[in-house]
XYZ file of C-alpha atoms in Angstrom:
241
model
C -11.133 5.201 5.610
C -11.470 6.406 2.012
C -15.170 5.535 2.088
C -15.645 7.421 5.345
C -13.766 10.437 3.986
C -15.911 10.622 0.843
C -19.071 10.259 2.892
C -17.978 12.839 5.469
C -16.583 15.440 3.083
C -17.559 15.128 -0.587
C -20.988 13.525 -0.302
C -22.082 15.877 2.461
C -20.897 18.999 0.628
C -22.392 17.821 -2.669
C -25.748 17.325 -0.956
C -25.587 20.793 0.626
C -24.672 22.413 -2.693
C -27.497 20.672 -4.507
C -30.013 21.728 -1.839
C -28.868 25.352 -2.035
C -29.219 25.432 -5.818
C -32.602 23.698 -5.622
C -33.925 26.306 -3.193
C -32.456 29.102 -5.336
C -34.216 27.642 -8.379
C -37.519 27.572 -6.518
C -37.048 31.221 -5.547
C -36.233 32.156 -9.118
C -32.619 33.109 -8.369
C -31.058 30.206 -10.274
C -32.100 28.840 -13.649
C -32.797 25.249 -14.653
C -29.296 24.731 -16.049
C -27.740 25.586 -12.678
C -30.002 23.105 -10.955
C -29.264 20.337 -13.475
C -25.518 20.956 -13.106
C -25.792 20.693 -9.323
C -27.878 17.532 -9.615
C -25.350 15.950 -11.993
C -22.432 16.834 -9.683
C -24.270 15.272 -6.751
C -24.954 12.078 -8.685
C -21.305 11.897 -9.807
C -20.275 12.160 -6.161
C -22.733 9.430 -5.233
C -21.236 7.176 -7.901
C -17.733 7.859 -6.573
C -18.884 6.999 -3.066
C -20.617 3.802 -4.181
C -17.547 2.750 -6.140
C -15.279 3.359 -3.157
C -17.648 1.381 -0.957
C -17.650 -1.467 -3.485
C -13.846 -1.432 -3.814
C -13.429 -1.528 -0.040
C -15.759 -4.487 0.320
C -14.069 -6.325 -2.541
C -10.614 -5.742 -1.029
C -11.710 -7.051 2.373
C -13.432 -10.033 0.766
C -10.368 -10.854 -1.339
C -8.049 -10.743 1.681
C -10.415 -12.937 3.688
C -10.632 -15.365 0.747
C -6.838 -15.454 0.436
C -6.497 -16.215 4.146
C -9.022 -19.039 3.821
C -7.110 -20.487 0.852
C -3.830 -20.416 2.752
C -5.409 -22.056 5.802
C -6.603 -24.881 3.574
C -2.959 -25.682 2.785
C -2.279 -26.607 6.399
C 0.153 -25.149 8.933
C 2.423 -22.332 7.700
C 5.618 -20.935 9.201
C 5.139 -17.206 8.594
C 3.252 -14.523 6.693
C 4.923 -11.727 4.691
C 2.856 -8.683 3.686
C 4.724 -6.578 1.138
C 3.343 -3.143 1.989
C 0.224 -1.005 1.518
C -1.636 -2.658 4.354
C -3.835 0.433 4.485
C -5.097 3.130 2.142
C -4.955 6.103 4.518
C -2.811 4.606 7.305
C -5.521 4.872 9.961
C -5.490 2.822 13.144
C -8.806 1.273 12.141
C -7.381 -0.004 8.861
C -4.382 -1.638 10.512
C -6.526 -3.255 13.183
C -8.833 -4.629 10.489
C -5.868 -6.142 8.631
C -4.657 -7.795 11.827
C -8.111 -9.246 12.419
C -8.267 -10.674 8.906
C -4.782 -12.204 9.149
C -5.282 -13.657 12.645
C -6.856 -16.962 11.479
C -3.541 -17.907 9.864
C -2.104 -18.390 13.361
C 1.450 -17.623 12.206
C 3.984 -14.835 12.747
C 3.175 -11.856 10.515
C 6.043 -9.845 9.039
C 5.109 -6.579 7.335
C 6.917 -3.844 5.485
C 5.917 -0.332 4.584
C 4.354 0.733 1.301
C 3.636 4.178 -0.107
C 0.184 4.164 1.535
C 1.514 3.210 4.957
C 2.751 5.261 7.881
C 5.971 4.069 9.491
C 4.963 5.045 13.003
C 1.571 3.385 12.679
C 3.125 0.180 11.380
C 5.428 0.107 14.391
C 2.571 0.659 16.817
C 0.348 -2.030 15.399
C 2.882 -4.686 14.458
C 5.619 -4.197 17.052
C 8.343 -3.382 14.531
C 11.821 -2.219 15.583
C 12.991 1.380 15.264
C 11.184 4.554 16.185
C 9.056 7.283 14.670
C 9.574 8.037 11.005
C 12.782 6.012 10.609
C 12.789 3.531 7.715
C 11.137 0.252 8.684
C 13.999 -2.230 8.280
C 14.728 -5.438 10.136
C 15.677 -9.076 9.752
C 14.173 -12.248 11.232
C 15.035 -15.936 11.172
C 12.447 -18.202 9.582
C 13.904 -21.568 10.471
C 17.009 -21.928 8.317
C 15.884 -19.094 6.085
C 16.567 -15.421 6.849
C 14.213 -12.612 5.899
C 15.634 -9.114 5.495
C 13.099 -6.287 5.131
C 14.295 -3.183 3.258
C 12.330 0.084 3.279
C 11.997 1.628 -0.209
C 9.409 4.286 0.615
C 9.489 8.079 0.482
C 7.048 9.292 3.132
C 4.145 11.130 1.521
C 5.079 10.118 -2.032
C 4.284 7.210 -4.339
C 7.711 6.624 -5.987
C 10.374 4.692 -4.111
C 13.857 5.516 -2.937
C 16.999 3.693 -1.802
C 19.434 6.242 -0.420
C 23.012 5.517 0.598
C 22.048 4.992 4.220
C 19.530 2.268 3.458
C 21.869 0.512 1.049
C 24.664 0.618 3.647
C 22.279 -0.869 6.205
C 21.397 -3.702 3.807
C 25.062 -4.356 3.000
C 25.936 -4.621 6.694
C 22.856 -6.719 7.512
C 23.683 -9.219 4.788
C 27.347 -9.333 5.825
C 26.283 -10.313 9.347
C 24.943 -13.701 8.196
C 26.814 -14.801 5.107
C 25.893 -18.450 5.521
C 22.142 -18.048 5.887
C 19.959 -18.431 2.774
C 18.246 -15.059 2.569
C 15.190 -13.423 1.042
C 15.201 -9.620 0.709
C 11.728 -8.075 0.799
C 10.762 -4.538 -0.238
C 7.708 -2.680 -1.461
C 8.838 -1.134 -4.771
C 10.080 -3.656 -7.355
C 13.805 -3.143 -8.015
C 13.272 -3.674 -11.761
C 11.360 -2.097 -14.630
C 7.864 -3.493 -15.049
C 7.373 -2.610 -18.711
C 4.422 -0.385 -17.766
C 5.570 3.270 -18.003
C 2.975 4.508 -15.521
C 4.154 2.040 -12.878
C 7.837 2.582 -13.647
C 7.432 6.300 -12.911
C 6.307 5.244 -9.437
C 9.111 2.741 -8.900
C 12.753 2.974 -7.895
C 15.118 5.315 -9.778
C 17.592 3.674 -12.139
C 20.645 4.566 -10.056
C 19.026 3.057 -6.964
C 18.294 -0.186 -8.795
C 21.874 -0.428 -10.041
C 23.281 0.297 -6.585
C 21.075 -2.405 -5.081
C 22.320 -4.842 -7.705
C 25.907 -4.073 -6.672
C 25.071 -4.894 -3.045
C 23.470 -8.184 -4.036
C 26.492 -9.294 -6.034
C 28.593 -9.096 -2.865
C 26.242 -11.465 -1.030
C 25.664 -14.784 -2.781
C 23.485 -16.071 0.087
C 20.621 -13.902 -1.167
C 18.380 -16.372 -2.993
C 15.501 -14.128 -4.004
C 13.989 -10.652 -3.842
C 10.255 -10.129 -3.373
C 8.252 -6.918 -3.737
C 4.739 -5.526 -4.024
C 3.393 -2.151 -5.233
C 2.396 -2.988 -8.820
C -0.733 -5.089 -8.127
C 0.298 -7.876 -10.477
C 2.499 -10.964 -10.642
C 5.778 -10.709 -12.556
C 9.298 -12.094 -12.475
C 12.637 -10.545 -13.395
C 16.294 -10.534 -12.319
C 18.609 -8.137 -10.526
C 22.244 -8.669 -9.636
C 21.962 -12.300 -10.659
C 19.024 -12.946 -8.322
C 15.423 -13.712 -9.247
C 12.845 -11.056 -8.370
């Protein structure tokens, strides 16, 4: 979708602007500097478009390669996707993700990231709830229980865990005290050590409040998250992240 947007908007307008300046130069209305500036702006836009096209192809290739690697391991019980399934939350993007994941032939459990749209996720993946409500649910994976917690702020990159979402998690965990549980979310509930990423993470008070909830529920074995595009480990409330 980002590639299509650049092609439809920026590349088209850059081409039109360059053509106008070129014609003005030929008529003697614009000087050579104006034309060179327009030509440089057009080429910069072309480079942006080509880079976006390359990034899109690489992302699709990497997901397809990951699916192939997982299939080589044999049968799997479930797939967890920790958010940002799309860049612009278009229907086409979500359908493409579903197509790429289909060869795994396993239940797919997704959660929302800062690039996702809650309503679109529900439409395409059959998630509970309605409209713009936080995407939160739990499922049984054999003897293991997966609890999905929504940490997103619609339209923003940083995360959020308000009192309502923490109360939901507390009650959801209390409903199955004996089931070994994984809690999944998009924003890591810890500092990453990278200031730029930490500005886009969860606020300190939210992380501490989440830790308090976890301490009341010893059946939680692990937390998993996405968002930061890298592998890392940490600890919160006595649980590995």
